[in-house]
Coordinates of C-alpha atoms in Angstrom, one line a residue:
M1058 CA 99.4 169.9 226.6
P1059 CA 97.5 168.1 229.1
S1060 CA 100.4 166.1 230.9
D1061 CA 101.9 170.3 231.6
L1062 CA 97.8 171.0 232.6
D1063 CA 97.6 168.5 234.6
Q1064 CA 100.1 169.2 236.9
A1065 CA 98.9 172.8 237.2
L1066 CA 96.0 171.6 238.5
L1067 CA 97.7 169.3 240.7
L1068 CA 99.8 171.9 242.2
Y1069 CA 96.4 174.5 242.3
F1070 CA 94.4 171.8 244.8
D1071 CA 97.8 171.1 247.0
G1072 CA 97.4 174.9 247.6
Q1073 CA 94.1 174.6 248.1
E1074 CA 94.3 172.5 250.6
Q1075 CA 97.2 173.9 252.5
D1076 CA 95.4 177.3 252.6
K1077 CA 91.7 176.6 253.1
P1078 CA 91.0 179.8 255.3
S1079 CA 92.3 182.5 252.7
T1080 CA 90.4 180.5 250.1
Q1081 CA 86.9 181.0 252.1
E1082 CA 88.0 184.6 252.7
E1083 CA 88.7 184.8 248.9
P1084 CA 86.0 182.8 247.2
H1085 CA 86.8 184.3 243.4
K1086 CA 90.1 183.4 243.8
P1087 CA 90.7 179.7 242.3
L1088 CA 88.4 180.5 239.3
N1089 CA 90.7 183.6 239.1
F1090 CA 93.9 181.6 239.7
V1091 CA 92.2 179.1 237.1
K1092 CA 92.1 181.3 234.2
E1093 CA 95.6 183.2 235.0
T1094 CA 97.1 179.1 235.1
L1095 CA 95.1 179.1 231.5
S1096 CA 96.6 181.8 230.5
I1097 CA 100.2 180.4 230.8
F1098 CA 99.8 178.8 227.1
P1099 CA 98.9 180.8 224.6
S1100 CA 95.9 180.4 222.7
Q1101 CA 93.0 182.6 220.4
P1102 CA 90.8 184.3 222.0
M1103 CA 87.0 183.5 222.5
D1104 CA 84.4 186.0 220.9
G1105 CA 88.0 188.2 219.9
E1106 CA 88.8 188.9 223.2
T1107 CA 92.2 188.8 224.3
T1108 CA 92.6 187.7 228.7
P1109 CA 95.4 189.9 230.0
T1110 CA 97.5 187.9 231.8
P1111 CA 99.5 189.4 235.0
K1112 CA 102.9 189.2 235.1
A1113 CA 103.0 188.1 239.1
S1114 CA 100.4 185.1 239.2
T1115 CA 102.8 183.6 235.1
S1116 CA 106.0 183.8 237.9
A1117 CA 103.7 182.6 241.3
L1118 CA 103.7 179.2 239.3
P1119 CA 106.3 177.7 237.8
I1120 CA 105.6 174.4 235.9
A1121 CA 108.2 171.6 236.1
G1122 CA 109.2 168.9 233.6
S1123 CA 108.5 170.5 229.9
S1124 CA 110.4 173.1 228.8
R1125 CA 108.2 173.3 225.5
R1126 CA 105.0 175.0 225.4
S1127 CA 102.0 173.9 222.8
P1128 CA 99.2 176.6 222.7
A1129 CA 95.6 174.6 224.2
P1130 CA 92.2 176.2 223.5
A1131 CA 90.3 178.4 226.1
A1132 CA 86.8 178.4 225.7
A1133 CA 84.8 181.6 226.6
D1134 CA 83.0 180.9 229.6
G1135 CA 87.1 179.9 231.1
R1136 CA 86.5 176.1 231.0
T1137 CA 89.1 173.8 229.3
L1138 CA 88.5 171.8 226.0
A1139 CA 87.7 168.5 226.1
V1140 CA 91.5 166.2 225.7
G1141 CA 89.6 164.8 222.7
K1142 CA 89.6 167.3 220.5
T1143 CA 92.8 168.5 221.4
S1144 CA 94.3 164.9 219.9
K1145 CA 91.9 165.2 217.3
A1146 CA 93.6 168.2 216.2
A1147 CA 96.7 167.2 216.2
F1148 CA 95.8 164.0 214.3
K1149 CA 94.4 166.6 211.8
R1150 CA 97.9 168.4 211.4
E1151 CA 99.7 164.6 211.0
G1152 CA 97.2 164.1 208.6
G1153 CA 97.5 167.8 206.7
G1154 CA 101.4 167.5 207.1
G1155 CA 101.4 163.7 205.2
G1156 CA 99.0 165.0 202.1
G1157 CA 101.4 168.3 201.8
S1158 CA 104.4 166.0 201.3
A1159 CA 102.9 163.3 198.9
M1160 CA 101.9 167.2 196.9
A1161 CA 105.6 168.4 197.3
A1162 CA 106.6 164.9 196.1
S1163 CA 104.4 165.2 193.1
A1164 CA 105.2 168.5 192.2
S1165 CA 108.6 167.4 192.2
S1166 CA 108.2 164.4 189.8
E1167 CA 106.0 166.7 187.3
L1168 CA 109.5 169.2 187.7
E1169 CA 111.0 166.0 186.8
G1170 CA 109.4 165.4 183.4
P1171 CA 108.8 162.5 181.6
K1172 CA 111.3 159.8 181.5
T1173 CA 113.5 158.9 178.2
P1174 CA 112.3 155.3 177.8
D1175 CA 115.5 153.0 177.2
P1176 CA 116.3 151.4 173.5
K1177 CA 114.9 148.5 174.6
T1178 CA 111.6 149.9 174.7
L1179 CA 111.8 152.0 172.1
R1180 CA 113.0 149.2 169.8
R1181 CA 109.3 147.1 171.2
L1182 CA 107.4 150.3 170.5
A1183 CA 109.0 150.6 166.4
Q1184 CA 108.4 146.6 166.2
N1185 CA 104.7 147.2 167.4
R1186 CA 103.9 150.0 164.7
E1187 CA 105.7 148.2 162.2
A1188 CA 103.4 145.1 163.1
A1189 CA 100.3 147.1 163.2
R1190 CA 101.0 148.8 159.6
K1191 CA 101.6 145.3 158.3
S1192 CA 97.7 144.1 159.7
R1193 CA 96.5 147.5 158.6
L1194 CA 98.4 146.5 154.6
R1195 CA 96.9 142.9 155.0
K1196 CA 93.7 143.8 156.0
K1197 CA 92.9 146.3 153.0
A1198 CA 94.3 144.1 150.7
Y1199 CA 92.0 141.0 151.5
I1200 CA 88.9 143.7 151.5
Q1201 CA 90.3 144.6 147.6
Q1202 CA 90.4 140.4 146.9
L1203 CA 86.9 140.5 148.6
E1204 CA 85.1 143.3 146.2
T1205 CA 87.3 142.0 143.3
G1206 CA 85.5 138.5 143.7
R1207 CA 82.4 139.7 144.0
I1208 CA 82.6 141.6 141.1
R1209 CA 83.6 138.8 139.1
L1210 CA 80.8 137.0 140.9
A1211 CA 79.0 139.5 139.6
H1212 CA 80.1 139.3 135.8
L1213 CA 79.7 135.8 136.1
E1214 CA 76.1 135.3 136.9
Q1215 CA 75.4 137.9 134.5
E1216 CA 77.7 135.4 131.9
I1217 CA 75.1 132.7 132.8
Q1218 CA 71.7 134.5 132.5
F1219 CA 73.2 136.2 129.1
T1220 CA 74.1 132.1 127.9
R1221 CA 70.8 131.1 128.9
A1222 CA 68.6 133.9 127.1
Q1223 CA 70.7 132.9 124.2
G1224 CA 71.3 129.8 124.1
A1225 CA 68.4 129.2 120.7
F1226 CA 71.3 131.0 119.1
C1227 CA 74.2 128.6 120.3
G1228 CA 74.3 125.0 118.7
A1229 CA 74.4 123.3 121.9
G1230 CA 72.9 125.4 124.1
I1231 CA 76.5 126.5 125.7
L1232 CA 79.6 129.4 125.3
S1233 CA 83.1 127.8 125.1
P1234 CA 85.5 128.7 127.3
D1235 CA 87.3 131.7 125.4
T1236 CA 83.8 132.9 124.4
A1237 CA 82.8 133.5 128.0
L1238 CA 86.0 135.0 128.5
F1239 CA 85.8 137.6 126.0
N1240 CA 82.1 138.4 126.8
L1241 CA 83.4 139.3 130.2
E1242 CA 86.8 140.9 129.3
Y1243 CA 84.3 142.9 126.6
E1244 CA 82.0 144.4 130.2
R1245 CA 85.1 144.8 131.9
W1246 CA 86.3 147.0 129.1
Q1247 CA 83.6 149.2 128.5
E1248 CA 83.5 149.9 132.1
A1249 CA 87.2 151.3 132.3
H1250 CA 86.5 152.7 128.4
Q1251 CA 83.4 154.9 130.4
Q1252 CA 86.1 156.4 133.4
V1253 CA 88.4 157.3 130.1
I1254 CA 85.6 159.0 128.1
S1255 CA 84.8 160.6 131.6
R1256 CA 88.1 162.2 132.3
L1257 CA 88.5 163.3 128.7
R1258 CA 85.1 164.7 128.6
A1259 CA 85.9 166.6 132.1
A1260 CA 89.1 168.0 130.6
V1261 CA 87.4 169.4 127.5
E1262 CA 84.5 170.8 129.4
E1263 CA 86.5 172.6 131.7
H1264 CA 88.8 173.8 128.5
R1265 CA 92.1 172.7 129.7
P1266 CA 95.0 173.8 126.9
D1267 CA 96.3 171.1 125.1
G1268 CA 98.9 169.8 126.7
E1269 CA 97.1 168.7 129.7
L1270 CA 94.2 167.2 126.9
Q1271 CA 96.5 165.2 124.8
P1272 CA 97.1 162.5 127.7
H1273 CA 93.5 162.2 127.8
V1274 CA 93.7 161.8 124.1
D1275 CA 96.1 158.9 123.8
E1276 CA 94.8 157.0 126.8
A1277 CA 91.6 157.0 124.9
M1278 CA 93.0 155.8 121.6
S1279 CA 94.9 153.0 123.0
H1280 CA 91.9 151.6 125.0
Y1281 CA 90.2 150.9 121.3
G1282 CA 93.5 149.3 120.7
V1283 CA 92.5 147.2 124.0
L1284 CA 89.5 145.9 122.5
M1285 CA 91.1 145.4 119.4
A1286 CA 93.4 143.1 121.0
H1287 CA 90.7 141.4 123.3
K1288 CA 88.8 140.5 119.9
A1289 CA 92.0 138.8 118.2
R1290 CA 92.5 136.4 121.1
L1291 CA 88.9 135.4 119.9
V1292 CA 89.1 135.5 116.4
G1293 CA 91.1 132.2 116.1
A1294 CA 88.6 130.2 118.3
D1295 CA 85.3 131.2 117.7
P1296 CA 84.9 133.7 114.9
L1297 CA 81.0 133.1 114.9
H1298 CA 80.5 134.4 117.9
L1299 CA 82.7 138.0 116.8
L1300 CA 80.1 138.1 113.4
S1301 CA 77.0 137.3 115.3
G1302 CA 77.6 140.2 117.0
L1303 CA 75.8 138.2 120.4
W1304 CA 78.4 140.5 122.5
K1305 CA 76.7 143.7 121.8
G1306 CA 73.2 145.3 122.6
A1307 CA 70.2 144.5 119.9
V1308 CA 70.4 147.6 118.9
E1309 CA 74.4 147.6 118.1
Q1310 CA 73.6 144.6 116.2
C1311 CA 71.4 146.4 113.2
F1312 CA 74.5 148.8 113.0
L1313 CA 77.3 145.6 113.1
W1314 CA 79.8 145.1 110.0
I1315 CA 81.8 142.1 110.6
G1316 CA 81.9 142.3 113.9
G1317 CA 82.3 145.7 114.8
F1318 CA 81.8 149.2 113.6
R1319 CA 81.4 150.6 110.0
P1320 CA 84.2 152.9 109.8
S1321 CA 82.5 155.2 106.7
E1322 CA 79.7 156.0 109.0
L1323 CA 82.2 156.5 112.0
I1324 CA 83.7 159.0 110.1
K1325 CA 79.6 160.5 109.2
V1326 CA 79.2 161.1 113.2
V1327 CA 82.3 162.8 114.3
V1328 CA 82.3 165.0 111.8
R1329 CA 78.8 166.7 113.2
H1330 CA 80.5 167.3 116.3
V1331 CA 84.1 168.5 115.6
E1332 CA 82.9 171.3 113.1
P1333 CA 84.2 174.0 111.8
L1334 CA 86.9 172.2 110.2
T1335 CA 89.3 173.8 107.8
E1336 CA 89.2 173.5 103.7
Q1337 CA 92.6 171.0 104.6
Q1338 CA 91.2 169.4 107.0
L1339 CA 87.8 168.9 105.2
A1340 CA 89.3 167.0 102.2
A1341 CA 91.3 165.1 104.6
V1342 CA 88.0 163.7 106.1
Y1343 CA 86.5 163.2 102.4
S1344 CA 89.8 161.2 101.2
A1345 CA 89.8 158.9 104.5
Q1346 CA 85.8 158.3 104.1
Q1347 CA 85.8 156.9 100.2
A1348 CA 88.9 155.1 101.1
A1349 CA 87.2 153.5 104.5
R1350 CA 84.0 153.2 101.7
Q1351 CA 86.4 151.3 99.4
E1352 CA 88.1 148.9 101.8
E1353 CA 84.6 147.7 103.1
D1354 CA 83.2 147.4 99.7
A1355 CA 86.0 144.8 99.2
L1356 CA 85.7 143.0 102.5
D1357 CA 82.1 142.7 101.7
G1358 CA 82.6 141.3 98.4
G1359 CA 85.0 139.0 99.7
L1360 CA 82.9 137.5 102.7
Q1361 CA 79.8 137.1 100.3
A1362 CA 81.4 135.3 97.9
L1363 CA 82.9 133.1 101.2
L1364 CA 79.2 132.1 102.8
R1365 CA 78.3 131.7 98.7
S1366 CA 80.9 128.9 98.9
L1367 CA 80.1 127.8 102.3
S1368 CA 76.4 127.4 101.3
D1369 CA 77.5 125.2 98.4
V1370 CA 79.3 122.8 100.3
V1371 CA 76.7 122.3 102.8
S1372 CA 74.2 121.7 100.0
S1373 CA 76.7 119.5 97.9
S1374 CA 74.8 116.7 95.4
D1375 CA 77.0 113.7 96.7
A1376 CA 74.9 113.0 99.3
P1377 CA 74.5 109.2 99.7
S1378 CA 71.0 107.3 98.8
S1379 CA 68.2 107.4 100.7
S1380 CA 69.1 103.7 102.0
Q1381 CA 72.5 104.3 103.1
Q1382 CA 71.2 107.8 104.9
T1383 CA 71.5 107.6 109.0
P1384 CA 68.7 108.9 110.8
P1385 CA 69.3 112.7 112.0
V1386 CA 71.0 112.6 115.7
M1387 CA 69.0 114.5 118.1
Y1388 CA 71.1 116.4 120.7
H1389 CA 70.2 118.7 123.4
H1390 CA 71.9 121.2 125.7
H1391 CA 72.8 119.3 128.3
H1392 CA 75.0 117.2 126.9
P1393 CA 78.6 117.5 127.4
P1394 CA 80.4 119.2 124.1
A1395 CA 82.3 116.5 123.1
A1396 CA 79.4 114.5 122.9
A1397 CA 77.4 117.4 121.4
A1398 CA 80.3 117.8 118.5
A1399 CA 80.3 114.2 118.1
M1400 CA 76.8 113.8 117.6
A1401 CA 76.5 117.0 115.3
A1402 CA 78.9 115.6 113.6
A1403 CA 77.2 112.2 112.8
S1404 CA 74.6 114.0 111.9
F1405 CA 76.2 116.2 109.3
M1406 CA 77.1 113.0 107.5
G1407 CA 74.5 111.2 108.2
Q1408 CA 72.0 113.4 106.4
Y1409 CA 74.3 116.0 103.8
G1410 CA 77.3 114.6 102.9
S1411 CA 80.6 112.5 103.6
Y1412 CA 83.3 113.9 106.0
S1413 CA 85.5 115.4 103.5
N1414 CA 82.1 117.5 102.9
L1415 CA 82.4 118.0 106.7
Q1416 CA 86.0 119.5 107.1
L1417 CA 86.0 121.3 103.9
A1418 CA 82.7 123.4 105.7
M1419 CA 84.7 123.8 108.6
D1420 CA 87.8 125.1 106.7
K1421 CA 85.0 128.0 105.0
L1422 CA 83.9 128.6 108.4
A1423 CA 87.8 129.0 109.8
N1424 CA 88.3 131.7 106.9
L1425 CA 85.6 134.2 108.7
A1426 CA 88.8 134.8 110.8
I1427 CA 90.5 136.6 107.9
F1428 CA 87.5 138.9 107.5
L1429 CA 87.2 139.9 111.3
R1430 CA 91.3 140.3 110.9
Q1431 CA 91.0 142.7 108.4
A1432 CA 87.9 144.5 109.2
D1433 CA 89.2 145.5 112.7
E1434 CA 92.5 146.7 111.3
V1435 CA 90.3 148.8 108.7
R1436 CA 88.7 150.1 112.1
M1437 CA 91.8 151.1 113.7
R1438 CA 93.5 153.3 110.8
T1439 CA 90.7 154.4 110.4
L1440 CA 90.7 156.0 114.0
H1441 CA 94.6 157.1 113.8
A1442 CA 93.5 158.9 110.7
L1443 CA 90.6 161.1 112.3
R1444 CA 94.0 161.2 115.4
R1445 CA 96.2 162.9 112.4
M1446 CA 94.2 165.3 110.6
L1447 CA 92.6 167.0 113.9
T1448 CA 93.4 169.3 116.5
V1449 CA 94.7 167.9 119.7
R1450 CA 90.5 169.4 121.1
Q1451 CA 88.8 168.4 117.9
A1452 CA 90.5 164.7 118.6
A1453 CA 88.9 165.0 122.2
R1454 CA 85.7 165.9 121.4
C1455 CA 85.8 163.4 118.7
F1456 CA 86.0 160.3 120.9
V1457 CA 83.3 162.1 123.2
A1458 CA 81.1 161.7 120.7
V1459 CA 81.9 158.2 119.3
D1460 CA 81.4 157.4 122.7
D1461 CA 78.3 159.0 123.4
Y1462 CA 76.8 157.9 119.6
F1463 CA 77.3 154.1 120.9
G1464 CA 76.1 154.7 124.5
R1465 CA 72.6 156.2 122.9
L1466 CA 72.4 153.0 120.7
R1467 CA 73.0 150.8 124.0
A1468 CA 70.1 153.2 125.8
L1469 CA 67.9 152.5 122.6
A1470 CA 67.9 148.8 123.5
L1471 CA 67.6 148.9 126.9
F1472 CA 64.7 151.2 126.8
W1473 CA 62.9 149.1 123.7
T1474 CA 63.2 146.0 126.0
T1475 CA 61.9 147.7 129.0
T1476 CA 59.2 148.9 127.8
R1477 CA 57.5 148.0 124.2
P1478 CA 54.1 146.7 124.9
H1479 CA 53.6 142.6 125.1
P1480 CA 50.7 140.3 123.5
A1481 CA 48.3 139.4 125.7
A1482 CA 48.5 135.9 126.4
G1483 CA 45.8 133.7 125.2

């Protein structure tokens, strides 16, 4: 260390002052003495050479005041290194020791492993996870609610457009709430029915066994019952809307029979797609077709008789004289429903008869609901009869063929509306 070196140098210079003659006789002795003195402290040799240390020289220079010797670097030319370099090396050694202690502490902490959280932390983490799960569920429900509202709004916009387009066929130019609700329910039923038939069609095309086809056939059969339930809710409120067929496409209205399809024609369509049939099945199909035609003829006769009776009531000859007649009341589609109804009643009684005739005509119109209910019953009986006389696979092809038939009618109406030539203006 620097203190030991200083003591050695002081001893050297004291000896030089006391023995100057010997120094003059031996000019190279001080240099050799310094080398011998420095060789007391072990150090790495310069340029790969080791400086020999004579035993006599080491014994001749006692160093007092320190029993611990630290290495001191020596230069190749015999000069000592600066004290600053020695202190810098010591500082580096101290820094290296601190880094080693930090690395040792880190390694020991890794060996110890992760600490087990206390019950309070675990409970807080569980509460956070539960709160996040509930938040995700609320977000999903909110998104579904928005999507449902968007679909409902789109249906309402379609209803408004449909109402405006069909305003000429509605007396006051507006639809009742029950009628508008039925139109919306019918649109939804069509969308759901497309999904039902799509699943049934996929099962048929994949040649699923009868056990897997049976649930799809039952689902399609029950879905027609859902439509009949929608119609039954409207038939008492507005039978004219069902009878007119305004809730169906233009081409479908051409084949409409008392608010729906004609059962005998449906049997004819189905038979073409479920062949080959056994003789027993052919006999059952022929019997069901004849029974459907008989019921259709009976309902047609009763409906025609009702319409003739209604015509007689409207054209009754007990109308008041011309002097007692009131001028016709003009009403428009922008009038409220109650005001429009009062104006229509006043117009009817003023031009065509008394209040009794008006009440009788209203009763005749209400009787239309009876024919609509009976016609829907005939339609459902025909579908159930087809389901019983056919096998599961044939019944599946039957419902697919029925959906394809009505789908082509709707496509034909759309194609006619979009591609027909329009007459030139003027």
